[in-house]
Amino acid sequence: MMAPLVTAVSSPRARLFACFLRLGTQQAALLQLHTGACCTAKNHYEVLVLGGGSGGITMAARMKRKVGAENVAIVEPSERHFYQPIWTLVGAGAKQLSLSGRSTASVIPSGVEWIQDRVAELNPDKNCIRTDNGKEISYKYLIIALGIQLDYEKIKGLPEGFAYPKIGSNYSVKTVEKTWKALQDFKEGNAVFTFPNTPVKCAGAPQKIMYLSEAYFRKTGKRPKANVIFNTALGTIFGVKKYAAALQEIIRERDLTVNYKHNLIEVRADKQEAVFENLDKPGEIKVIQYEMLHVTPPMSSPDVLKTSPVADSAGWVDVDKDTLQHKKYPNVFGIGDCTNLPTSKTAAAVAAQSGILDRTISLIMKNQRPTKKV
């Protein structure tokens, strides 16, 4: 039986802590569209959406209402669509993994075409894309919602290290249940939780699993023998000062160890060793023996975007932060984790962005200038 992680929320600080755990679980020339020669495309759609995650599905539904389902298509290779915020609870033993997924077919808006393929190349100068299967698809408007890429392989010893016990990661459907197994098998020693030196989706999640694990250790009587460690590549526990102060109090009260500017660079899973580099002293490393290790992987823009004309110098889709319209290609738009928007990379951010993008595209379709948000 899974042990439920239910704790009393009575004090103001406890209520604030509970709130933290829920975060993320939330004119003519300018308007001229690119009219260069199109690819000799096998298919053409008025609106083409790249990616079938939260951003892509949301925008496909909105575009269906504007131009009709038959004029909208989504390019998405995966058979399954996952609601990823629940994976923190799966890793903590509070939810079943099966609750997080549905078939992709069931979430595609009815009538919208699902092109089950992977994007291989973007050619915005010719208003088309090419897929892995060699299919060329042209569009009038393009919405890029390709999400963020997990780069486990940038940590030496991963992903092959996940074949060993006592290590898990809530960021992948393949490894999230291993976090719960490591929690259950924990006897005594170091429980280590990491945060990488890159942008990540749901930046609160690496901490959430630490707090939930610590609660589980207390509930099961293992806490006196557990040394709970959070090694983060960042220089602070949280970006918002008010929340950072409250979290520091929780860290103190629960006797958690936090090491700043410590970036995971290697996992020696056969020896149960995690190797960290001190970012303030490059080249200086620290090896920690673990009884349990939760890895938050480095993340980056999808490879197909890094080398495409729509990317900024860091590889993210280069959009106007007020309108979500691409800065160079007026008929290209971005939403969600793959963009360079100065927001968190969460489903909650996508929900807010979708309304802005809907308004932007509506105005452009009427040949009007997209407005800045108020």
XYZ file of C-alpha atoms in Angstrom:
374
model
C 0.000 0.000 0.000
C 1.176 3.484 -0.759
C 1.500 5.696 2.292
C -0.622 8.841 1.747
C 1.262 12.078 2.280
C -1.354 14.110 4.112
C -0.156 16.705 6.567
C -2.059 19.190 8.685
C -2.021 22.722 7.357
C -2.716 24.926 10.319
C -0.133 27.683 10.752
C 0.230 30.592 8.276
C 3.683 29.316 7.346
C 2.323 25.837 6.724
C -0.415 27.277 4.547
C 2.178 29.235 2.561
C 4.225 26.070 2.205
C 1.173 24.155 0.949
C 0.531 26.951 -1.530
C 4.105 26.599 -2.788
C 3.556 22.885 -3.347
C 0.569 23.696 -5.530
C 2.497 26.180 -7.674
C 2.857 24.755 -11.033
C 0.480 21.686 -10.316
C -0.763 26.023 -12.321
C 0.342 48.189 -40.192
C 0.793 47.061 -43.667
C 4.560 46.469 -43.829
C 4.669 45.015 -40.349
C 1.614 42.905 -40.987
C 2.762 41.577 -44.335
C 2.979 37.787 -44.118
C 5.935 35.906 -45.503
C 5.036 35.313 -49.148
C 8.218 33.680 -50.425
C 7.783 30.588 -52.586
C 6.304 27.694 -50.640
C 7.802 24.250 -50.514
C 6.207 21.810 -52.883
C 4.113 20.574 -50.014
C 1.988 17.465 -49.854
C -0.343 19.229 -47.435
C -1.315 22.792 -46.651
C -3.114 24.139 -43.597
C -4.213 27.602 -42.625
C -2.850 26.972 -39.113
C -0.140 24.408 -38.410
C 0.673 23.627 -34.773
C 3.972 21.980 -33.860
C 3.683 19.982 -30.637
C 0.825 18.220 -28.884
C 1.522 19.273 -25.303
C -0.547 21.706 -23.251
C 0.321 24.704 -25.442
C -0.237 22.942 -28.760
C -3.541 21.337 -27.802
C -4.857 24.576 -26.306
C -4.007 26.630 -29.364
C -5.340 24.013 -31.793
C -8.692 24.180 -29.993
C -8.691 27.972 -30.151
C -7.710 28.025 -33.847
C -10.386 25.450 -34.701
C -12.977 27.978 -33.549
C -11.457 30.643 -35.786
C -10.768 28.868 -39.064
C -12.550 25.511 -38.837
C -11.135 22.158 -37.759
C -10.344 21.034 -41.307
C -7.910 23.956 -41.652
C -5.869 23.105 -38.552
C -3.291 20.336 -38.046
C -1.033 19.272 -35.156
C 2.342 17.605 -35.694
C 3.060 15.344 -32.705
C 4.864 11.969 -32.686
C 3.816 10.633 -29.270
C 0.998 8.119 -28.801
C 0.418 9.314 -25.228
C -0.265 12.774 -23.817
C 0.794 13.290 -20.197
C -0.264 15.768 -17.543
C 3.214 16.127 -16.103
C 2.562 18.206 -12.944
C 1.117 15.073 -11.330
C 4.461 13.271 -11.649
C 5.748 14.951 -8.467
C 2.951 13.173 -6.603
C 3.659 9.922 -8.454
C 7.279 10.103 -7.339
C 6.112 10.690 -3.769
C 3.731 7.721 -3.808
C 0.576 9.838 -3.586
C -0.738 9.198 -7.128
C -0.582 6.401 -9.698
C 1.323 7.034 -12.937
C -1.608 5.707 -14.962
C -3.669 8.742 -13.880
C -1.294 11.119 -15.666
C -1.682 9.888 -19.239
C -4.268 9.710 -21.979
C -4.047 8.746 -25.611
C -2.983 11.650 -27.796
C -5.923 10.906 -30.080
C -8.309 11.610 -27.191
C -6.963 15.129 -26.555
C -6.684 16.328 -30.167
C -9.654 18.667 -30.791
C -12.243 16.835 -32.870
C -11.844 17.351 -36.604
C -8.288 18.706 -36.299
C -5.826 16.542 -38.208
C -3.176 14.770 -36.149
C 0.025 14.270 -38.133
C 1.799 11.598 -36.097
C 5.356 12.471 -36.988
C 8.338 14.413 -35.658
C 9.401 17.843 -36.912
C 12.771 17.539 -38.663
C 13.202 21.005 -40.161
C 11.568 24.428 -40.119
C 11.699 26.633 -43.211
C 9.867 29.840 -42.293
C 11.218 31.652 -45.359
C 9.134 29.282 -47.473
C 6.269 28.827 -45.011
C 6.746 25.115 -44.560
C 8.183 22.380 -42.357
C 9.566 18.925 -43.072
C 8.951 15.858 -40.907
C 11.141 12.853 -40.121
C 9.206 10.847 -42.685
C 10.086 13.366 -45.404
C 6.632 14.933 -45.516
C 6.566 18.624 -46.428
C 3.718 20.659 -44.973
C 3.017 24.291 -45.756
C 1.046 26.767 -43.710
C -0.352 30.268 -43.601
C 0.218 30.579 -39.847
C 2.614 28.519 -37.726
C 2.363 28.010 -33.957
C 5.453 26.469 -32.340
C 4.751 24.607 -29.097
C 7.531 22.018 -29.012
C 8.215 22.183 -25.288
C 11.596 21.623 -23.658
C 14.150 18.868 -24.095
C 15.481 16.694 -21.262
C 19.257 16.282 -21.515
C 20.046 13.444 -19.087
C 23.027 12.459 -21.240
C 24.786 15.708 -20.290
C 25.342 14.121 -16.861
C 28.078 11.497 -17.084
C 26.673 8.067 -16.194
C 23.115 8.887 -17.271
C 20.666 7.801 -18.507
C 22.168 4.307 -18.173
C 22.497 4.848 -14.414
C 18.729 4.607 -14.030
C 19.089 0.843 -14.492
C 20.388 0.778 -10.922
C 18.210 1.084 -7.800
C 18.042 4.075 -5.422
C 17.915 6.655 -8.225
C 14.902 8.250 -9.891
C 13.692 11.352 -11.694
C 10.181 12.783 -11.689
C 10.815 14.506 -15.029
C 10.511 11.379 -17.186
C 7.685 8.875 -17.510
C 10.364 6.172 -17.607
C 11.948 7.083 -14.275
C 9.287 8.732 -12.102
C 8.180 5.462 -10.474
C 11.816 4.748 -9.578
C 11.700 7.797 -7.275
C 8.888 6.206 -5.244
C 10.733 2.869 -5.182
C 13.877 4.602 -3.881
C 11.791 6.315 -1.187
C 10.242 3.035 -0.071
C 13.609 1.251 -0.023
C 15.373 4.023 1.906
C 16.898 2.841 5.173
C 19.505 5.375 6.284
C 21.982 7.826 4.825
C 21.857 10.711 2.342
C 18.718 11.500 0.376
C 20.003 13.858 -2.336
C 17.896 16.111 -4.572
C 19.353 18.172 -7.439
C 18.672 21.293 -9.502
C 20.689 21.807 -12.741
C 22.548 24.751 -14.215
C 19.980 25.291 -17.001
C 16.417 26.544 -17.393
C 13.938 23.862 -16.262
C 10.230 23.320 -16.552
C 8.340 23.750 -13.282
C 11.296 25.075 -11.299
C 9.528 24.360 -8.011
C 9.239 20.614 -8.658
C 12.822 19.688 -7.656
C 12.093 21.144 -4.213
C 8.588 19.744 -3.946
C 9.782 16.151 -4.122
C 12.345 16.908 -1.399
C 9.687 18.258 0.966
C 7.312 15.388 0.206
C 10.099 12.844 0.709
C 11.043 14.398 4.042
C 7.391 14.167 5.104
C 7.353 10.503 4.079
C 10.502 9.818 6.120
C 8.824 11.382 9.178
C 5.620 9.435 8.650
C 7.467 6.118 8.346
C 9.886 6.721 11.236
C 12.940 6.974 8.956
C 13.615 10.676 9.459
C 16.191 10.349 12.292
C 18.410 8.282 9.974
C 17.898 10.465 6.890
C 20.167 13.346 5.896
C 18.105 15.319 3.376
C 20.281 17.336 0.976
C 19.273 19.784 -1.763
C 22.157 20.591 -4.122
C 21.206 23.415 -6.454
C 23.187 25.111 -9.200
C 21.362 28.338 -8.325
C 22.507 30.895 -5.779
C 19.162 31.122 -4.012
C 16.395 28.749 -2.945
C 13.688 30.567 -4.937
C 13.558 33.542 -7.281
C 10.788 35.451 -5.455
C 12.079 36.998 -2.220
C 8.883 36.560 -0.203
C 8.686 32.848 -0.947
C 12.421 32.383 -0.538
C 12.228 33.750 3.020
C 9.356 31.400 3.921
C 11.138 28.416 2.370
C 14.301 29.223 4.304
C 12.271 28.951 7.510
C 10.933 25.557 6.439
C 14.445 24.409 5.552
C 15.630 25.438 9.008
C 12.690 23.873 10.853
C 12.966 20.571 8.995
C 16.739 20.427 9.287
C 17.397 20.226 5.554
C 20.857 20.800 4.074
C 21.033 23.156 1.077
C 24.234 23.594 -0.939
C 24.145 26.443 -3.447
C 26.075 26.614 -6.727
C 26.489 22.822 -6.730
C 25.807 21.309 -10.154
C 25.440 17.553 -10.743
C 27.972 16.479 -13.397
C 28.234 12.710 -12.885
C 26.361 9.776 -11.357
C 28.289 6.625 -10.428
C 25.190 4.524 -9.923
C 27.116 1.292 -9.286
C 28.809 2.956 -6.295
C 25.831 5.149 -5.307
C 27.913 8.291 -5.744
C 26.815 11.682 -7.059
C 29.513 14.072 -8.271
C 28.947 17.825 -8.086
C 30.952 20.764 -9.411
C 31.217 23.936 -7.362
C 30.184 26.617 -9.852
C 31.896 29.301 -7.777
C 35.161 27.346 -8.060
C 35.138 25.667 -11.515
C 36.950 22.360 -11.490
C 36.387 21.793 -7.783
C 34.235 18.697 -7.293
C 32.455 17.083 -4.370
C 31.443 13.411 -4.252
C 28.408 12.517 -2.136
C 27.427 8.960 -1.246
C 23.667 8.556 -1.552
C 21.059 6.148 -0.294
C 18.528 7.879 -2.526
C 19.073 10.279 -5.434
C 16.484 12.348 -7.285
C 17.856 13.879 -10.495
C 16.459 16.977 -12.145
C 18.106 16.825 -15.586
C 19.648 19.682 -17.534
C 17.160 20.958 -20.101
C 17.355 22.917 -23.335
C 15.419 23.947 -26.397
C 14.605 20.984 -28.698
C 17.479 20.279 -31.110
C 15.301 20.959 -34.161
C 14.795 24.527 -32.943
C 18.402 25.228 -31.941
C 19.536 25.159 -35.572
C 16.445 26.754 -37.108
C 15.926 30.347 -38.329
C 13.253 30.932 -35.656
C 15.682 30.540 -32.735
C 17.504 33.222 -30.763
C 21.202 32.852 -29.918
C 20.368 30.483 -27.032
C 18.170 28.246 -29.193
C 14.733 29.335 -27.966
C 11.919 30.538 -30.256
C 12.436 34.294 -30.484
C 9.067 35.918 -29.805
C 7.830 39.317 -28.691
C 7.107 38.993 -24.972
C 3.908 41.034 -25.226
C 2.298 39.428 -28.281
C 4.035 36.013 -28.690
C 4.558 36.857 -32.367
C 7.961 35.946 -33.811
C 10.301 38.913 -34.037
C 11.304 38.202 -37.663
C 8.494 36.107 -39.184
C 5.069 37.797 -38.724
C 3.073 34.601 -39.378
C 5.048 32.512 -36.884
C 4.178 32.365 -33.179
C 5.481 30.575 -30.112
C 3.986 29.402 -26.853
C 5.227 27.590 -23.772
C 8.535 26.091 -22.761
C 10.250 26.346 -26.178
C 10.087 30.157 -26.248
C 12.358 32.834 -24.793
C 9.488 34.420 -22.874
C 10.545 35.732 -19.440
C 8.053 33.499 -17.621
C 8.197 30.195 -15.775
C 8.106 27.111 -17.958
C 4.873 25.651 -16.593
C 1.367 24.687 -17.675
C 0.117 27.668 -15.656
C 2.229 29.993 -17.809
C 0.846 28.344 -20.964
C -2.698 28.993 -19.758
C -1.958 32.721 -19.457
C -0.025 32.861 -22.731
C -2.764 31.156 -24.733
C -5.178 34.052 -24.231
C -2.569 36.582 -25.349
C -1.643 34.541 -28.412
C -5.289 34.012 -29.312
C -5.820 37.767 -29.301
C -2.651 38.382 -31.324
C -3.590 35.917 -34.054
C -7.164 37.229 -34.170
C -5.893 40.724 -34.903
C -3.387 39.539 -37.505
C -6.074 37.515 -39.270
C -8.052 40.768 -39.507
C -4.952 42.521 -40.896
C -4.652 44.602 -37.731
C -1.570 45.362 -35.665
C -1.153 43.027 -32.664
C -1.550 45.002 -29.457
C 0.718 45.038 -26.468
C -0.749 43.659 -23.257
C -2.066 46.260 -20.818
